[in-house]
XYZ file of C-alpha atoms in Angstrom:
755
model
C 39.753 7.136 -35.976
C 41.644 3.929 -36.618
C 44.596 2.539 -34.737
C 46.244 -0.311 -36.634
C 48.684 -1.761 -34.056
C 48.771 -5.389 -35.240
C 50.763 -7.821 -33.127
C 52.355 -9.878 -35.898
C 53.082 -6.976 -38.250
C 54.414 -4.593 -35.647
C 56.052 -6.923 -33.103
C 59.615 -5.979 -34.028
C 58.692 -2.352 -34.575
C 57.092 -2.102 -31.127
C 60.110 -3.639 -29.409
C 61.700 -0.219 -29.552
C 60.926 1.322 -26.126
C 60.448 4.895 -27.345
C 58.309 3.963 -30.330
C 56.237 1.660 -28.154
C 55.628 4.485 -25.682
C 54.722 6.833 -28.541
C 52.230 4.307 -29.978
C 50.757 3.853 -26.517
C 50.320 7.636 -26.211
C 48.513 7.651 -29.537
C 46.212 4.860 -28.367
C 45.396 6.697 -25.122
C 44.826 9.904 -27.086
C 42.403 8.024 -29.302
C 40.542 6.559 -26.358
C 40.423 9.821 -24.440
C 39.879 12.676 -26.787
C 39.026 11.147 -30.121
C 42.117 13.067 -31.451
C 40.137 15.342 -33.682
C 36.648 16.349 -34.690
C 35.660 13.178 -36.512
C 32.411 11.696 -35.207
C 32.032 8.667 -37.415
C 29.226 6.296 -36.527
C 30.726 2.900 -35.716
C 28.224 0.134 -35.077
C 29.207 -1.646 -31.895
C 29.129 -5.449 -31.817
C 26.085 -6.654 -29.896
C 28.126 -9.345 -28.208
C 31.754 -10.322 -27.802
C 33.768 -13.522 -27.365
C 31.091 -15.872 -28.698
C 31.952 -19.306 -30.109
C 30.351 -20.521 -33.331
C 30.064 -23.964 -31.727
C 30.956 -25.164 -28.244
C 33.685 -27.775 -27.877
C 33.918 -29.765 -24.630
C 37.670 -30.101 -24.956
C 38.113 -26.319 -25.361
C 35.862 -25.641 -22.381
C 37.988 -28.037 -20.344
C 41.196 -26.366 -21.551
C 39.782 -22.934 -20.684
C 38.872 -24.065 -17.167
C 42.308 -25.598 -16.572
C 43.855 -22.297 -17.647
C 41.585 -20.432 -15.248
C 42.681 -22.652 -12.351
C 46.360 -21.939 -13.077
C 45.829 -18.253 -13.876
C 43.788 -17.514 -10.767
C 46.376 -19.278 -8.614
C 49.080 -17.054 -10.130
C 46.962 -13.948 -9.538
C 46.283 -14.948 -5.929
C 50.000 -15.376 -5.221
C 50.990 -11.947 -6.529
C 51.733 -12.571 -10.212
C 51.043 -9.898 -12.809
C 48.811 -9.766 -15.856
C 51.867 -10.398 -18.037
C 52.601 -13.591 -16.095
C 49.104 -14.841 -16.868
C 49.379 -13.799 -20.511
C 52.370 -16.103 -20.840
C 50.079 -19.060 -20.023
C 47.588 -18.339 -22.776
C 47.657 -19.702 -26.324
C 48.665 -17.259 -29.040
C 45.195 -17.278 -30.577
C 43.428 -16.350 -27.301
C 41.372 -13.183 -27.394
C 42.190 -10.901 -24.466
C 40.403 -8.097 -22.643
C 41.858 -6.387 -19.557
C 41.662 -3.595 -17.068
C 44.061 -2.963 -14.213
C 42.433 -5.572 -11.954
C 40.970 -8.222 -14.273
C 41.763 -10.205 -17.394
C 39.241 -11.976 -19.606
C 40.430 -14.542 -22.147
C 38.531 -16.494 -24.756
C 39.336 -19.539 -26.878
C 37.188 -20.307 -29.920
C 34.941 -23.221 -28.994
C 34.815 -22.166 -25.365
C 33.412 -19.350 -23.248
C 35.107 -16.226 -21.873
C 36.740 -16.603 -18.464
C 37.805 -13.890 -16.028
C 40.904 -13.818 -13.832
C 40.741 -11.326 -10.953
C 43.880 -9.611 -9.646
C 41.984 -7.464 -7.161
C 43.338 -7.865 -3.637
C 41.736 -4.748 -2.181
C 38.790 -4.776 0.201
C 37.759 -1.185 -0.465
C 34.016 -0.556 -0.502
C 33.799 0.386 -4.145
C 31.144 -0.892 -6.493
C 33.598 -2.402 -8.956
C 37.044 -3.941 -9.374
C 38.916 -0.847 -10.406
C 38.954 1.301 -13.501
C 40.344 0.766 -16.966
C 43.268 2.172 -18.844
C 42.641 5.267 -20.890
C 40.423 8.182 -19.943
C 37.074 6.680 -20.755
C 36.864 7.030 -16.993
C 36.739 10.810 -17.219
C 33.259 12.292 -16.827
C 31.364 13.588 -19.865
C 31.785 17.211 -18.825
C 35.572 16.939 -19.226
C 35.605 15.309 -22.648
C 33.501 17.857 -24.522
C 34.718 16.633 -27.908
C 33.493 13.098 -27.292
C 30.532 12.094 -29.440
C 29.404 9.395 -27.007
C 29.251 11.808 -24.118
C 27.814 14.589 -26.251
C 24.794 12.366 -26.902
C 22.141 13.342 -24.337
C 21.563 10.754 -21.656
C 18.217 12.365 -20.817
C 16.091 12.589 -23.909
C 13.676 15.412 -24.537
C 10.477 14.739 -22.596
C 6.859 15.567 -23.215
C 4.738 17.403 -20.664
C 2.550 14.290 -20.419
C 3.321 12.256 -17.342
C 2.339 8.775 -16.224
C 3.014 6.225 -13.502
C 4.876 2.906 -13.577
C 2.562 -0.080 -13.762
C -0.381 1.824 -15.231
C -0.960 -0.784 -17.951
C -1.796 -3.460 -15.332
C -5.253 -2.084 -14.578
C -6.618 0.069 -11.790
C -6.309 -2.420 -8.950
C -2.963 -4.027 -9.765
C -1.254 -0.736 -10.578
C -1.844 0.381 -6.975
C 0.037 -2.678 -5.711
C 3.335 -1.964 -7.383
C 6.169 -4.448 -7.099
C 9.854 -3.785 -6.518
C 12.840 -6.127 -6.754
C 15.954 -5.252 -4.738
C 19.037 -7.340 -5.570
C 21.880 -7.027 -3.078
C 24.486 -9.175 -4.804
C 27.347 -8.500 -2.344
C 25.911 -7.311 0.995
C 29.099 -8.169 2.875
C 31.152 -5.912 0.618
C 29.056 -2.813 1.245
C 27.653 -3.416 4.734
C 25.580 -0.505 5.992
C 26.319 1.412 2.791
C 24.533 -1.052 0.511
C 22.251 1.336 -1.374
C 19.373 -1.141 -1.584
C 18.876 -0.037 2.034
C 17.947 3.418 0.723
C 15.456 1.868 -1.674
C 13.991 -0.370 1.037
C 13.724 2.485 3.516
C 11.500 4.667 1.366
C 9.639 2.108 -0.739
C 8.577 -0.006 2.252
C 7.113 3.140 3.803
C 5.033 3.884 0.684
C 1.494 2.578 0.377
C 1.919 1.336 -3.211
C 4.804 -1.001 -2.313
C 3.700 -2.250 1.111
C 4.032 -6.036 1.152
C 5.313 -6.206 -2.442
C 9.055 -5.619 -2.100
C 11.198 -8.653 -2.895
C 14.771 -8.731 -1.644
C 17.248 -11.189 -3.144
C 20.704 -11.414 -1.640
C 21.474 -15.018 -0.731
C 21.756 -18.111 -2.910
C 21.269 -16.066 -6.058
C 20.809 -17.887 -9.363
C 20.935 -16.709 -12.959
C 17.158 -17.105 -13.024
C 16.952 -14.248 -10.506
C 18.081 -11.964 -13.344
C 15.551 -13.217 -15.892
C 12.146 -12.654 -14.233
C 12.044 -8.859 -14.045
C 9.000 -8.429 -16.284
C 6.574 -8.363 -13.349
C 8.447 -5.708 -11.377
C 7.833 -1.989 -11.743
C 11.144 -1.074 -10.144
C 14.401 -3.055 -10.073
C 17.475 -1.956 -8.116
C 20.687 -4.008 -8.387
C 23.578 -3.249 -6.027
C 26.717 -5.002 -7.229
C 30.170 -4.680 -8.787
C 30.848 -3.852 -12.404
C 33.796 -3.174 -14.654
C 34.794 -2.447 -18.209
C 37.535 -4.371 -19.966
C 39.275 -3.567 -23.241
C 41.424 -5.361 -25.781
C 44.974 -5.690 -24.490
C 47.039 -2.846 -26.028
C 49.016 -4.020 -29.047
C 47.780 -7.609 -28.564
C 44.748 -7.542 -30.845
C 45.816 -10.239 -33.271
C 45.229 -9.666 -36.967
C 42.126 -7.575 -36.345
C 41.989 -3.819 -36.566
C 40.985 -1.948 -33.432
C 38.598 0.872 -34.224
C 38.082 3.603 -31.655
C 35.608 6.368 -32.247
C 35.034 9.009 -29.601
C 36.265 6.699 -26.866
C 34.398 3.623 -28.104
C 36.408 0.548 -29.006
C 35.329 -2.651 -30.679
C 37.626 -4.440 -28.221
C 35.867 -3.157 -25.093
C 33.001 -4.614 -23.118
C 31.145 -4.087 -19.836
C 30.334 -6.804 -17.308
C 28.039 -6.806 -14.263
C 29.062 -9.138 -11.452
C 25.995 -11.207 -10.618
C 26.678 -12.596 -7.150
C 25.678 -16.007 -8.557
C 28.094 -18.706 -7.424
C 28.531 -21.394 -10.085
C 30.136 -23.855 -7.643
C 32.257 -25.642 -10.252
C 35.137 -27.691 -8.851
C 35.838 -30.014 -11.780
C 36.072 -29.803 -15.549
C 33.169 -32.204 -15.873
C 30.871 -29.907 -13.848
C 31.798 -26.984 -16.058
C 31.195 -28.964 -19.239
C 27.883 -30.348 -17.979
C 26.533 -26.856 -17.319
C 27.028 -25.686 -20.891
C 25.553 -28.774 -22.485
C 22.327 -28.870 -20.477
C 19.409 -27.642 -22.640
C 18.011 -25.469 -19.818
C 21.248 -23.441 -19.853
C 21.494 -22.796 -23.607
C 20.018 -19.303 -23.288
C 22.825 -18.258 -20.924
C 25.846 -19.503 -22.835
C 26.679 -16.544 -25.090
C 25.870 -13.927 -22.470
C 27.984 -14.753 -19.424
C 31.634 -14.655 -18.410
C 32.972 -17.300 -16.020
C 34.959 -16.118 -13.005
C 36.716 -18.337 -10.497
C 33.628 -18.287 -8.275
C 30.943 -16.104 -9.872
C 29.135 -15.517 -13.137
C 29.511 -12.114 -14.782
C 26.753 -10.807 -17.073
C 27.429 -9.164 -20.417
C 25.054 -6.428 -21.597
C 23.739 -8.931 -24.152
C 22.330 -10.960 -21.233
C 19.576 -8.348 -20.877
C 18.965 -8.213 -24.614
C 18.620 -11.998 -24.658
C 15.983 -12.137 -21.930
C 14.121 -8.848 -22.296
C 14.243 -7.629 -25.890
C 11.095 -9.567 -26.830
C 9.380 -8.935 -23.488
C 7.966 -5.532 -24.480
C 8.880 -3.897 -21.181
C 7.139 -0.577 -20.586
C 6.972 1.842 -17.667
C 9.902 0.563 -15.632
C 12.572 2.026 -13.381
C 15.853 0.107 -13.404
C 18.950 0.937 -11.343
C 22.358 -0.704 -11.789
C 24.405 0.645 -8.896
C 27.759 -0.771 -9.898
C 31.034 0.690 -11.100
C 31.773 1.609 -14.700
C 28.354 0.854 -16.202
C 28.696 4.056 -18.241
C 32.305 3.809 -19.380
C 31.188 2.655 -22.777
C 27.763 2.670 -24.387
C 27.109 -1.089 -24.595
C 25.073 -1.247 -21.370
C 23.312 2.012 -22.135
C 22.283 0.983 -25.658
C 21.219 -2.448 -24.425
C 18.858 -1.039 -21.800
C 17.605 1.530 -24.283
C 16.630 -1.295 -26.617
C 14.658 -3.293 -24.019
C 12.867 -0.577 -22.007
C 10.161 1.705 -23.391
C 8.839 4.773 -21.577
C 11.202 3.896 -18.757
C 14.194 5.067 -16.739
C 17.669 3.623 -16.203
C 20.188 4.883 -13.622
C 23.853 3.874 -13.523
C 27.317 5.083 -12.524
C 29.833 6.412 -15.025
C 33.063 5.237 -13.354
C 34.110 3.608 -10.101
C 32.113 4.876 -7.133
C 32.533 4.399 -3.403
C 29.634 2.721 -1.618
C 29.670 5.595 0.890
C 28.974 7.980 -2.022
C 26.365 5.853 -3.799
C 24.299 5.421 -0.624
C 23.358 9.094 0.009
C 22.721 9.700 -3.695
C 20.089 6.976 -3.812
C 18.734 7.944 -0.425
C 17.931 11.353 -1.895
C 16.603 9.810 -5.109
C 14.148 7.514 -3.331
C 13.092 10.280 -0.980
C 12.175 12.354 -4.036
C 10.531 9.426 -5.805
C 8.575 7.720 -3.006
C 8.110 10.423 -0.372
C 7.766 13.612 -2.420
C 6.108 11.823 -5.356
C 8.296 13.339 -8.069
C 8.565 11.549 -11.396
C 11.819 9.650 -11.924
C 13.317 12.365 -14.137
C 12.691 15.118 -11.635
C 13.640 12.847 -8.704
C 17.041 12.494 -10.359
C 17.364 16.167 -11.206
C 16.547 17.164 -7.616
C 19.424 15.129 -6.178
C 21.876 17.800 -4.985
C 24.749 18.096 -7.494
C 27.358 17.301 -4.834
C 25.713 13.886 -4.285
C 25.596 12.774 -7.924
C 28.363 14.630 -9.809
C 32.122 15.035 -9.444
C 32.342 12.268 -6.863
C 35.835 10.861 -6.220
C 36.931 8.101 -8.577
C 40.152 6.746 -9.988
C 41.669 4.708 -12.783
C 44.991 3.023 -13.465
C 46.874 2.718 -16.744
C 48.141 -0.895 -16.660
C 50.602 -0.223 -19.489
C 52.137 2.767 -17.743
C 55.602 2.025 -16.391
C 54.657 3.046 -12.821
C 50.967 2.071 -12.981
C 50.092 5.157 -10.997
C 46.554 5.634 -9.767
C 45.051 8.652 -11.459
C 42.307 10.432 -9.565
C 39.254 11.548 -11.484
C 35.525 11.852 -10.826
C 32.354 9.885 -11.437
C 28.681 10.696 -11.664
C 25.259 9.110 -11.590
C 23.791 8.984 -15.100
C 20.170 8.815 -16.218
C 18.822 7.285 -19.413
C 15.184 8.069 -20.175
C 13.434 6.144 -22.943
C 10.283 8.090 -23.654
C 8.130 10.110 -21.303
C 8.799 10.571 -17.581
C 7.247 8.119 -15.155
C 6.279 8.451 -11.502
C 7.372 5.631 -9.229
C 4.193 5.863 -7.122
C 0.567 6.875 -7.518
C 0.623 10.569 -6.696
C -2.840 10.768 -5.141
C -3.271 9.554 -1.553
C -6.609 9.343 0.228
C -6.289 10.203 3.918
C -8.125 9.166 7.045
C -10.296 12.217 7.842
C -9.361 12.242 11.553
C -5.844 10.831 11.798
C -4.634 12.212 8.423
C -2.663 9.017 7.797
C -2.806 7.318 4.379
C -6.120 5.501 4.076
C -5.673 1.726 4.195
C -7.911 -1.247 3.561
C -10.080 -1.946 6.590
C -9.698 1.480 8.218
C -12.785 2.787 10.005
C -14.072 5.753 7.997
C -16.450 7.893 10.101
C -19.662 9.169 8.437
C -22.178 11.682 9.756
C -25.785 10.514 9.714
C -27.981 7.538 10.590
C -27.742 4.640 8.177
C -30.973 3.490 6.547
C -33.105 6.477 7.619
C -33.710 7.745 4.097
C -31.545 10.815 4.684
C -28.225 11.412 2.982
C -25.024 10.828 4.938
C -22.123 13.263 4.990
C -18.405 12.531 4.864
C -15.293 14.612 5.255
C -12.689 13.989 2.551
C -8.979 14.665 2.888
C -6.399 13.762 0.276
C -2.870 14.600 -0.778
C -1.817 15.311 -4.351
C 1.947 14.807 -4.649
C 4.852 15.585 -6.918
C 3.990 19.063 -8.180
C 3.899 22.667 -7.060
C 0.640 24.634 -7.103
C 1.832 26.384 -10.246
C 2.488 23.056 -11.999
C -0.961 21.684 -11.097
C -2.491 24.777 -12.708
C -0.134 24.826 -15.699
C -0.818 21.186 -16.546
C -4.574 21.606 -16.059
C -4.927 18.692 -13.628
C -8.343 17.815 -12.189
C -9.780 15.566 -9.489
C -12.533 12.911 -9.491
C -13.906 11.121 -6.428
C -16.163 8.053 -6.310
C -17.942 6.585 -3.257
C -19.653 3.186 -3.640
C -19.221 3.562 -7.419
C -21.039 6.907 -7.585
C -19.252 10.056 -8.741
C -19.091 12.646 -5.982
C -16.642 14.825 -7.925
C -16.072 14.638 -11.693
C -12.978 16.353 -13.139
C -13.106 18.959 -10.403
C -10.761 21.947 -10.863
C -9.125 22.347 -7.451
C -6.643 25.129 -8.257
C -6.417 28.046 -8.159
C -7.972 28.082 -4.686
C -11.240 30.034 -4.812
C -13.044 31.456 -1.749
C -16.253 29.793 -0.542
C -15.964 26.823 -2.917
C -16.234 24.193 -0.168
C -12.605 23.132 -0.454
C -9.525 24.056 1.538
C -6.099 23.805 -0.124
C -3.185 23.483 2.286
C 0.518 22.685 2.267
C 1.369 19.063 3.081
C 3.378 18.940 6.332
C 7.067 18.083 5.845
C 6.760 17.814 2.063
C 8.186 20.234 -0.471
C 5.890 19.191 -3.325
C 2.129 18.713 -3.439
C -1.040 20.059 -1.831
C -3.556 18.745 0.694
C -7.249 19.109 -0.173
C -9.967 19.106 2.500
C -13.672 18.796 1.619
C -16.119 19.205 4.498
C -19.599 17.666 4.536
C -19.801 15.972 1.123
C -23.161 14.259 0.496
C -22.965 10.564 -0.402
C -26.620 9.449 -0.205
C -28.249 7.202 2.374
C -26.146 4.226 3.478
C -27.964 0.884 4.053
C -28.205 0.039 7.734
C -26.402 -3.300 7.513
C -23.593 -2.139 5.182
C -20.188 -2.719 6.756
C -17.791 -1.615 4.011
C -17.647 0.790 1.098
C -15.128 1.696 -1.583
C -13.629 5.179 -1.784
C -11.768 5.917 -5.013
C -9.901 9.044 -6.077
C -8.413 10.012 -9.458
C -5.893 12.729 -10.182
C -6.282 13.389 -13.926
C -2.809 14.244 -15.197
C -4.311 15.040 -18.588
C -7.253 13.896 -20.710
C -6.052 10.271 -20.829
C -3.599 9.664 -18.012
C -4.372 9.501 -14.326
C -3.120 8.499 -10.912
C -5.416 6.497 -8.640
C -5.971 5.501 -5.030
C -8.914 3.327 -4.008
C -9.591 1.596 -0.687
C -12.297 -0.614 0.770
C -12.961 0.880 4.204
C -15.100 -0.115 7.186
C -18.002 2.175 8.047
C -19.234 0.292 11.129
C -16.924 0.266 14.182
C -14.958 -2.992 14.503
C -12.361 -2.928 17.252
C -9.840 -5.753 17.563
C -8.157 -7.501 20.482
C -5.416 -9.963 19.643
C -3.607 -12.230 22.080
C -0.133 -13.332 21.049
C 1.189 -16.412 22.819
C 4.738 -17.608 22.329
C 7.494 -17.698 24.924
C 5.629 -14.663 26.257
C 1.948 -13.679 26.218
C 0.964 -10.250 24.926
C -2.498 -8.735 24.591
C -2.881 -5.992 21.997
C -6.050 -3.928 21.811
C -6.778 -1.611 18.897
C -9.469 1.079 19.013
C -10.698 2.068 15.558
C -12.202 5.283 16.926
C -8.988 6.665 18.386
C -6.539 4.703 16.210
C -4.541 3.918 19.350
C -3.150 0.568 20.507
C -2.556 -0.801 23.999
C -0.075 -3.556 24.812
C -0.124 -5.653 27.951
C 2.611 -8.154 28.785
C 3.682 -9.823 32.000
C 7.334 -9.372 31.003
C 6.963 -5.624 30.302
C 7.362 -3.232 33.264
C 4.071 -1.480 32.390
C 1.430 -1.233 29.692
C 2.632 0.357 26.474
C 0.564 2.571 24.154
C 1.056 3.814 20.614
C -0.934 6.523 18.833
C -1.658 7.238 15.183
C 1.501 9.337 14.813
C 3.727 6.453 15.852
C 4.505 7.932 19.276
C 5.089 5.312 21.959
C 3.858 5.935 25.534
C 5.737 4.264 28.399
C 5.643 4.708 32.170
C 8.968 5.723 33.688
C 9.301 4.577 37.304
C 12.189 6.469 38.780
C 12.048 8.970 41.654
C 13.589 11.902 39.818
C 11.354 11.625 36.748
C 8.342 9.410 37.427
C 5.375 9.432 35.055
C 4.191 8.776 31.479
C 6.561 9.702 28.664
C 5.906 9.778 24.915
C 8.757 8.939 22.590
C 9.228 9.493 18.862
C 10.680 6.214 17.610
C 12.450 7.731 14.591
C 16.179 8.321 14.863
C 18.899 5.982 16.042
C 18.080 5.957 19.759
C 14.380 5.512 19.061
C 15.089 2.617 16.729
C 17.230 0.952 19.383
C 14.440 1.376 21.928
C 11.848 0.006 19.495
C 14.041 -3.028 18.909
C 14.337 -3.679 22.651
C 10.601 -3.201 23.118
C 9.847 -5.739 20.404
C 12.085 -8.257 22.186
C 10.359 -7.616 25.526
C 6.903 -8.026 24.004
C 8.028 -11.070 22.007
C 5.526 -10.516 19.202
C 5.511 -13.661 17.064
C 5.625 -14.053 13.305
C 5.502 -11.547 10.486
C 3.105 -10.979 7.623
C 5.589 -12.242 5.019
C 5.467 -15.726 6.535
C 1.732 -15.716 7.060
C 0.862 -14.625 3.549
C 3.534 -16.745 1.940
C 5.134 -13.722 0.296
C 8.767 -12.882 -0.111
C 9.864 -9.433 0.902
C 11.390 -7.436 3.708
C 11.114 -9.259 7.009
C 12.770 -9.570 10.368
C 15.339 -11.894 8.798
C 16.675 -9.113 6.579
C 19.208 -6.589 7.980
C 17.269 -3.553 6.850
C 15.317 -0.929 8.852
C 12.162 -2.424 10.359
C 11.493 0.151 13.072
C 8.762 2.773 12.709
C 9.089 6.149 11.093
C 7.086 9.232 12.100
C 3.399 8.674 11.420
C 3.661 4.886 11.514
C 2.063 2.632 14.124
C 4.530 -0.184 14.659
C 1.857 -2.644 15.812
C -0.942 -1.717 13.406
C -0.117 -4.629 11.042
C -0.879 -7.192 13.763
C -4.374 -5.846 14.382
C -4.916 -5.090 10.699
C -4.247 -8.658 9.515
C -7.971 -9.559 9.631
C -8.383 -7.100 6.758
C -5.400 -8.499 4.852
C -5.599 -12.228 5.521
C -8.882 -13.298 3.960
C -10.421 -16.588 2.872
C -10.485 -15.397 -0.729
C -6.770 -14.589 -0.810
C -5.744 -17.840 0.849
C -8.029 -19.872 -1.441
C -6.179 -18.469 -4.457
C -2.718 -19.060 -2.980
C -0.843 -22.213 -4.070
C 0.991 -22.059 -0.741
C -2.093 -23.064 1.279
C -4.398 -26.074 1.439
C -8.046 -25.353 2.333
C -10.134 -27.610 4.590
C -13.526 -27.396 6.261
C -13.922 -27.788 10.025
C -16.626 -27.333 12.670
C -17.121 -23.706 13.723
C -16.262 -22.770 17.329
C -19.963 -22.124 17.939
C -20.795 -25.626 16.724
C -23.085 -24.163 14.030
C -22.111 -24.827 10.441
C -18.709 -25.248 8.841
C -15.734 -22.946 9.115
C -12.511 -22.908 7.104
C -8.944 -23.674 8.109
C -5.914 -23.197 5.843
C -2.649 -25.126 6.132
C 0.598 -23.746 4.735
C 2.127 -26.423 2.514
C 5.122 -24.824 0.795
C 7.537 -21.902 0.790
C 7.682 -19.586 3.766
C 4.041 -20.475 4.553
C 4.830 -24.102 5.336
C 3.646 -24.931 8.854
C 1.277 -21.952 9.182
C -2.298 -22.839 10.281
C -5.023 -20.183 9.886
C -8.586 -20.538 11.237
C -11.664 -18.429 10.412
C -14.828 -18.110 12.541
C -18.470 -18.532 11.488
C -18.605 -14.927 10.242
C -15.639 -15.518 7.957
C -13.330 -13.392 10.137
C -9.778 -14.351 11.046
C -9.875 -16.155 14.391
C -6.571 -17.915 15.039
C -3.135 -18.355 13.489
C -0.450 -20.821 14.562
C 3.171 -21.061 13.556
C 6.032 -22.991 15.216
C 4.347 -23.133 18.596
C 3.261 -19.489 18.496
C -0.391 -18.471 18.340
C -2.362 -15.311 17.581
C -6.019 -15.312 18.682
C -8.397 -12.576 17.467
C -11.534 -11.219 19.155
C -13.810 -8.477 17.837
C -15.919 -6.048 19.847
C -16.243 -2.496 21.142
C -12.968 -1.680 22.876
C -11.748 1.696 24.124
C -8.091 2.759 24.125
C -7.030 6.276 25.079
C -3.374 7.217 25.325
C -2.312 8.759 28.667
C -1.239 12.361 29.106
C 2.523 12.355 28.817
C 5.586 14.528 28.515
C 7.706 14.090 25.404
C 11.028 12.422 26.029
C 13.598 13.676 23.525
C 16.119 11.117 22.357
C 19.378 11.950 20.574
C 19.305 10.921 16.912
C 23.078 10.734 16.356
């Protein structure tokens, strides 16, 4: 379809009110329905509003226009008032809340007319019904094209190409570009909630929300999952103001339309010279053709991601752009499709309320990180009422009354290749506590080490993401290695056969997956002085692809007592045998205990209800109590600072209180297994020095934090190479190792309202 409304040729013709309205109706018809059954393939321009050569004078002129135009917009002027400022040869793109203009020799600049403070993930919708969902416009070739491509039965996991060890330590980037706009409904909270509770992502989640730079959008290669929460909008060529060019619209697509993602990056320009300097610095050349300049922020064109990622050969990724209108035309979709292979992309069709986006992604990440579903199925299992037919709206800026038209939006999914899991879907469990096996856990074995007789071990593991029928249908098998020796090799675990030495059970609180229990597996004689061994499990998804979980565990008891001294002094004792912790503090009314299920035990001293109570810390009231308890105990520091990593920490307004099955204080006593001489020696954030050991025999090591979040941290090791002392800003943790006993008291459960 072609609509040839040329400004110069039709100016007099369009001055007639009725003819102008008729032409406008034709344009809207073209945008909305395609006005017929033609599905011609029109190649979309890869980029828009790009100068052949930058001119400092034009950049200065463009900035001066932006200053005047934004002032008009802020004082209540209309788009037409701003149009009157612009030169006749300016290229224009608009929606009902924004206007982008471009002068040859300069860069595109955006004027915002949005005065609302509504928690939506964009600046309002565009004219025309490109805002209607695909299900309504059945004759639209763009929407008829499947967003989810046909998938093979073969399944894999993000990060698998990075090798067995690195793929287990997956990395996620969460970009909250406008946290103040969305508050408690910022959907990166949903991502943080479930990913931080998943073994693969522990300690490897990076949150970026303050002092963002354009570089924060160019280093995504190393991340397996990226979630951006921001604003977005689509703009189109101003109706009847398209110069001498012909506007071509095919099935809702227009060569005068483009999508932008608001970056949250403040450029900070206050003068023309600052603006000009930015564009003529060599380090900024790669940005120039791919950004739009707003009064305060940079906006990113789809071509920004082509520029930085097309040659990066990105495979096995999950990307989420939770922003309005990312799907209103295909430029963002086709861009991501060109840069991601065997990956997934999630985005919103039209405007969406933050209150609606939040529960949709909460369900998605529950499916992905808790249930273990692959990204395709995690999306499909989101209840329809959370991802489709959500309230949305658009405004026709050329309509005489500019009425808001209510419509709907939906969460869309683009899959480029085969489905991918977001986590490893095999989890080794502690045989007693049935928590996910972690590095340094004490793994009990039956037998005497070094006596020439084989030892026995109980093995428990969870296989996630599938029903029993799917495990059988796909022919999945299990392998298990202990100290590098195969204990099981492509073992067929389903269907469950009687007397085969394996029990197959349902996983508590999970809809998908099975729990396998092997009793008394022989692993050979263990040397008497061996302290650690590796346990490694493989779930073979098919002949080539697998999911993996391996851990280096302790096999000799090593209990820990740590004394934390800051404004308060707290002693924390951890018993590897029971998995329980005891906390003693002069400022706490009594000792506090926590068990392997994350239940907290406190003594209640009141006449009507005196005695020990156990409390589940999940739920709102439990989280509030956990927060108060942390303040009473005054536990210093966090692992992000100590290890010099970025990630979720106490400085970030996201959930940090325990969930069911989590021991809030386990990280403190587990740091000796995480903070090692080898890791610190490899870190550029620490300087290594030798010092006299506390015993006076030989040399010990001390590490000084020299940059980043680690600056000021001092970490000492003892003569056995074990973590002994850490200092930071006047706070100290001192570690002792021995045989300690902690048993939780008998207690009645205290039920707290969850609200």
